[in-house]
Tab-separated table of C-alpha atoms in Angstrom:
chain	number	residue	atom	x	y	z
A	1	GLU	CA	5.830	4.901	1.968
A	2	ALA	CA	9.603	5.377	0.586
A	3	GLY	CA	10.041	4.657	-2.821
A	4	VAL	CA	12.984	2.927	-4.700
A	5	ALA	CA	16.130	4.900	-4.039
A	6	GLN	CA	19.362	5.111	-6.369
A	7	SER	CA	22.385	6.721	-6.412
A	8	PRO	CA	24.215	8.393	-7.811
A	9	ARG	CA	21.739	10.127	-10.006
A	10	TYR	CA	24.423	11.070	-12.328
A	11	LYS	CA	27.734	9.720	-13.376
A	12	ILE	CA	30.484	10.572	-15.707
A	13	ILE	CA	33.274	8.525	-16.603
A	14	GLU	CA	36.119	7.624	-19.545
A	15	LYS	CA	35.834	4.555	-21.235
A	16	ARG	CA	37.447	1.470	-19.788
A	17	GLN	CA	36.994	2.911	-16.297
A	18	SER	CA	34.787	1.025	-13.736
A	19	VAL	CA	31.567	2.216	-12.194
A	20	ALA	CA	28.916	1.197	-9.505
A	21	PHE	CA	25.450	1.737	-8.990
A	22	TRP	CA	23.538	1.111	-5.948
A	23	CYS	CA	19.512	0.396	-5.374
A	24	ASN	CA	17.601	0.525	-2.132
A	25	PRO	CA	14.149	-1.146	-3.214
A	26	ILE	CA	10.903	-0.430	-1.252
A	27	SER	CA	10.693	-2.348	1.959
A	28	GLY	CA	9.685	-5.688	2.081
A	29	HIS	CA	9.824	-6.364	-1.746
A	30	ALA	CA	11.391	-9.591	-2.444
A	31	THR	CA	12.155	-8.889	-6.016
A	32	LEU	CA	14.730	-6.545	-7.626
A	33	TYR	CA	15.166	-5.518	-11.135
A	34	TRP	CA	18.039	-3.722	-12.969
A	35	TYR	CA	16.991	-2.112	-16.361
A	36	GLN	CA	19.143	-0.341	-19.024
A	37	GLN	CA	17.422	2.461	-21.000
A	38	ILE	CA	19.398	3.847	-23.986
A	39	LEU	CA	18.336	7.277	-25.067
A	40	GLY	CA	15.089	7.044	-27.231
A	41	GLN	CA	14.317	3.839	-26.285
A	42	GLY	CA	12.394	1.572	-24.033
A	43	PRO	CA	14.164	-0.093	-20.622
A	44	LYS	CA	15.798	-3.197	-21.339
A	45	LEU	CA	15.668	-5.961	-18.316
A	46	LEU	CA	19.297	-6.775	-17.358
A	47	ILE	CA	18.690	-8.784	-14.132
A	48	GLN	CA	16.035	-9.892	-12.023
A	49	PHE	CA	16.557	-11.089	-8.298
A	50	GLN	CA	14.027	-12.847	-6.350
A	51	ASN	CA	15.673	-12.163	-2.583
A	52	ASN	CA	19.493	-12.498	-2.921
A	53	GLY	CA	18.959	-15.260	-6.173
A	54	VAL	CA	19.227	-14.487	-9.591
A	55	VAL	CA	16.189	-15.150	-11.407
A	56	ASP	CA	17.207	-14.083	-14.892
A	57	ASP	CA	20.361	-12.355	-16.110
A	58	SER	CA	20.151	-13.411	-19.893
A	59	GLN	CA	20.441	-10.140	-20.985
A	60	LEU	CA	22.950	-9.046	-18.999
A	61	PRO	CA	26.751	-8.781	-20.455
A	62	LYS	CA	28.639	-10.686	-18.295
A	63	ASP	CA	32.003	-9.769	-19.849
A	64	ARG	CA	31.510	-6.640	-18.321
A	65	PHE	CA	28.310	-6.177	-16.147
A	66	SER	CA	27.797	-7.740	-12.623
A	67	ALA	CA	25.301	-7.300	-10.087
A	68	GLU	CA	24.766	-8.494	-6.628
A	69	ARG	CA	22.216	-8.497	-3.669
A	70	LEU	CA	24.010	-10.062	-0.977
A	71	LYS	CA	21.140	-9.801	1.978
A	72	GLY	CA	18.520	-9.747	-0.347
A	73	VAL	CA	17.540	-6.313	0.271
A	74	ASP	CA	19.919	-3.640	-1.448
A	75	SER	CA	21.569	-4.313	-4.899
A	76	THR	CA	24.909	-3.196	-6.565
A	77	LEU	CA	25.211	-2.879	-10.336
A	78	LYS	CA	28.979	-2.750	-11.551
A	79	ILE	CA	30.306	-2.248	-14.956
A	80	GLN	CA	33.895	-2.866	-15.377
A	81	PRO	CA	35.264	-1.847	-17.795
A	82	ALA	CA	32.798	0.546	-19.358
A	83	LYS	CA	32.325	1.622	-22.973
A	84	LEU	CA	30.883	4.329	-25.110
A	85	GLU	CA	27.732	2.472	-25.506
A	86	ASP	CA	26.855	1.931	-21.889
A	87	SER	CA	25.996	5.502	-21.938
A	88	ALA	CA	22.007	5.088	-20.511
A	89	VAL	CA	19.984	5.635	-17.893
A	90	TYR	CA	20.076	2.416	-15.218
A	91	LEU	CA	16.770	1.998	-13.612
A	92	CYS	CA	16.118	0.261	-10.563
A	93	ALA	CA	12.779	-1.310	-10.097
A	94	SER	CA	11.317	-3.783	-7.012
A	95	SER	CA	8.283	-5.479	-6.640
A	96	LEU	CA	6.429	-7.457	-3.967
A	97	GLY	CA	7.516	-10.529	-5.685
A	98	ASN	CA	4.355	-12.752	-4.548
A	99	ARG	CA	2.209	-12.465	-7.542
A	100	GLY	CA	4.046	-13.892	-9.804
A	101	SER	CA	3.697	-12.211	-13.628
A	102	THR	CA	0.903	-10.285	-12.329
A	103	ASP	CA	3.360	-8.132	-9.908
A	104	THR	CA	3.573	-4.418	-10.327
A	105	GLN	CA	7.003	-3.182	-10.625
A	106	TYR	CA	7.896	0.549	-9.018
A	107	PHE	CA	10.735	2.208	-10.338
A	108	GLY	CA	13.565	4.415	-9.052
A	109	PRO	CA	14.522	7.696	-10.497
A	110	GLY	CA	17.557	6.166	-12.417
A	111	THR	CA	21.384	6.958	-12.659
A	112	ARG	CA	22.280	8.648	-15.943
A	113	LEU	CA	26.067	7.383	-16.904
A	114	THR	CA	27.668	9.212	-19.606
A	115	VAL	CA	30.930	7.313	-20.803
A	116	LEU	CA	33.325	9.629	-22.527
B	1	ALA	CA	12.306	-12.934	-30.135
B	2	GLN	CA	8.977	-11.539	-28.835
B	3	SER	CA	9.072	-7.949	-29.423
B	4	VAL	CA	6.852	-4.765	-28.461
B	5	SER	CA	6.316	-1.963	-30.934
B	6	GLN	CA	5.098	1.606	-30.513
B	7	HIS	CA	4.514	3.109	-33.763
B	8	ASN	CA	3.998	6.792	-32.859
B	9	HIS	CA	7.246	7.855	-31.415
B	10	HIS	CA	6.108	11.785	-30.812
B	11	VAL	CA	2.402	12.752	-30.874
B	12	ILE	CA	1.626	16.486	-30.189
B	13	LEU	CA	-2.095	17.264	-29.481
B	14	SER	CA	-4.080	20.504	-28.174
B	15	GLU	CA	-5.783	20.234	-25.068
B	16	ALA	CA	-9.354	18.576	-25.375
B	17	ALA	CA	-8.119	16.402	-28.000
B	18	SER	CA	-8.876	12.723	-27.942
B	19	LEU	CA	-5.673	10.517	-27.601
B	20	GLU	CA	-4.956	7.064	-29.099
B	21	LEU	CA	-1.565	5.476	-28.596
B	22	GLY	CA	-0.791	2.130	-30.353
B	23	CYS	CA	1.141	-0.753	-28.930
B	24	ASN	CA	1.590	-3.987	-30.582
B	25	TYR	CA	3.506	-7.106	-29.685
B	26	SER	CA	4.599	-10.442	-31.372
B	27	TYR	CA	3.429	-13.392	-29.547
B	28	GLY	CA	0.520	-15.370	-29.799
B	29	GLY	CA	0.556	-16.955	-26.507
B	30	THR	CA	-0.359	-15.756	-22.893
B	31	VAL	CA	0.404	-12.060	-22.119
B	32	ASN	CA	0.305	-9.490	-19.384
B	33	LEU	CA	0.116	-6.053	-20.481
B	34	PHE	CA	0.930	-2.997	-19.062
B	35	TRP	CA	1.299	0.967	-19.746
B	36	TYR	CA	3.868	2.928	-17.722
B	37	VAL	CA	4.001	6.917	-17.818
B	38	GLN	CA	7.063	9.113	-17.263
B	39	TYR	CA	6.043	12.592	-16.697
B	40	PRO	CA	8.958	15.389	-16.896
B	41	GLY	CA	11.529	14.880	-14.062
B	42	GLN	CA	9.516	11.856	-12.213
B	43	HIS	CA	9.884	7.999	-12.088
B	44	LEU	CA	8.477	5.611	-14.278
B	45	GLN	CA	5.079	4.916	-12.814
B	46	LEU	CA	2.068	2.462	-13.642
B	47	LEU	CA	-0.788	3.640	-15.804
B	48	LEU	CA	-2.876	0.762	-15.634
B	49	LYS	CA	-2.633	-3.251	-16.450
B	50	TYR	CA	-4.449	-6.209	-17.870
B	51	PHE	CA	-4.134	-9.920	-16.773
B	52	SER	CA	-7.707	-11.133	-17.776
B	53	GLY	CA	-11.345	-10.534	-17.915
B	54	ASP	CA	-12.867	-7.573	-19.151
B	55	PRO	CA	-10.624	-6.274	-21.979
B	56	LEU	CA	-11.526	-2.859	-21.594
B	57	VAL	CA	-9.225	-1.826	-18.567
B	58	LYS	CA	-9.421	1.697	-16.831
B	59	GLY	CA	-6.321	3.324	-15.140
B	60	ILE	CA	-5.737	6.418	-13.501
B	61	LYS	CA	-6.244	9.831	-14.380
B	62	GLY	CA	-9.204	8.731	-16.972
B	63	PHE	CA	-6.844	6.506	-18.902
B	64	GLU	CA	-8.146	3.418	-20.364
B	65	ALA	CA	-6.836	0.635	-22.808
B	66	GLU	CA	-8.356	-2.017	-25.062
B	67	PHE	CA	-6.771	-5.496	-25.184
B	68	ILE	CA	-7.579	-7.341	-28.570
B	69	LYS	CA	-6.061	-10.272	-28.887
B	70	SER	CA	-6.759	-11.076	-32.469
B	71	LYS	CA	-4.887	-7.827	-33.653
B	72	PHE	CA	-2.058	-8.682	-30.632
B	73	SER	CA	-2.893	-4.857	-29.553
B	74	PHE	CA	-3.509	-3.142	-26.477
B	75	ASN	CA	-3.935	0.458	-27.347
B	76	LEU	CA	-4.064	3.331	-24.793
B	77	ARG	CA	-7.164	5.936	-25.245
B	78	LYS	CA	-8.231	9.229	-23.475
B	79	PRO	CA	-10.951	11.102	-24.415
B	80	SER	CA	-9.889	14.582	-23.743
B	81	VAL	CA	-5.999	15.288	-22.714
B	82	GLN	CA	-4.875	18.078	-20.274
B	83	TRP	CA	-1.689	19.716	-20.411
B	84	SER	CA	-0.867	17.714	-17.590
B	85	ASP	CA	-0.729	14.657	-19.609
B	86	THR	CA	2.544	15.480	-21.308
B	87	ALA	CA	4.770	12.767	-20.776
B	88	GLU	CA	6.353	9.867	-22.132
B	89	TYR	CA	4.094	6.648	-22.416
B	90	PHE	CA	5.709	3.175	-22.491
B	91	CYS	CA	3.867	-0.011	-23.138
B	92	ALA	CA	5.140	-3.533	-21.647
B	93	VAL	CA	4.679	-6.717	-22.186
B	94	ASN	CA	4.941	-9.942	-19.862
B	95	PHE	CA	4.975	-12.801	-22.284
B	96	ASN	CA	3.452	-16.204	-21.448
B	97	ASN	CA	3.788	-15.476	-17.683
B	98	ALA	CA	7.564	-15.875	-17.715
B	99	GLY	CA	8.296	-14.613	-14.071
B	100	ASN	CA	7.875	-11.189	-13.931
B	101	MET	CA	9.870	-10.013	-16.863
B	102	LEU	CA	8.815	-7.132	-18.562
B	103	THR	CA	9.612	-6.046	-22.493
B	104	PHE	CA	8.967	-2.415	-22.945
B	105	GLY	CA	7.973	-0.815	-26.213
B	106	GLY	CA	10.090	2.386	-27.470
B	107	GLY	CA	7.854	4.671	-25.999
B	108	THR	CA	5.709	7.157	-27.223
B	109	ARG	CA	6.431	10.992	-26.559
B	110	LEU	CA	2.913	12.921	-25.985
B	111	MET	CA	3.288	16.843	-25.992
B	112	VAL	CA	-0.048	18.324	-25.206
B	113	LYS	CA	-0.219	22.067	-26.243
B	114	PRO	CA	-2.236	24.547	-23.838
């Protein structure tokens, strides 16, 4: 079974530029998550989708971050404009979405963003 | 706000030593508890999870964790570590069955010396 795919794996940009990350979840997984992991910290949930609807985006900085999952499969996360403090690894995860709070999340390899 | 704490940021052990990593959370309601592991160069992967029933849960690779409700803790243990257990370990909590949202602790980096 293929895992969660993410691209690019690494990205270096200057502050005030924009950047986009792509995620392809495990086939058949209805729920998709985007996390931000700053160096030395645990992952922090940014947004959760159930199919193509947003379940929770309370920790997404909406003035600069946006995410979409138009067809309920792939998802993109965008930052515009980027700030220095956005330097982090952005993780995508997916789960079946049929077991509620006991669903196991499967993580992708992440995209390491460096903002200069 | 609900939070998860892992007090040991770095742990260094010799092979065959016993391991216990602490995890505490700040909530008295219903919780679902997870330990994830990230081996060098690999993805985060689930080690074990607790939802209900026997508070002592067993996971992959000989790991186990015990849920102590009165102490708001879910510590990870392994009787005898191997060099291949070198990794970063994350405790995660789903509070009050809130969808499937996880709150992660800050992680513990374990190094096992051969």
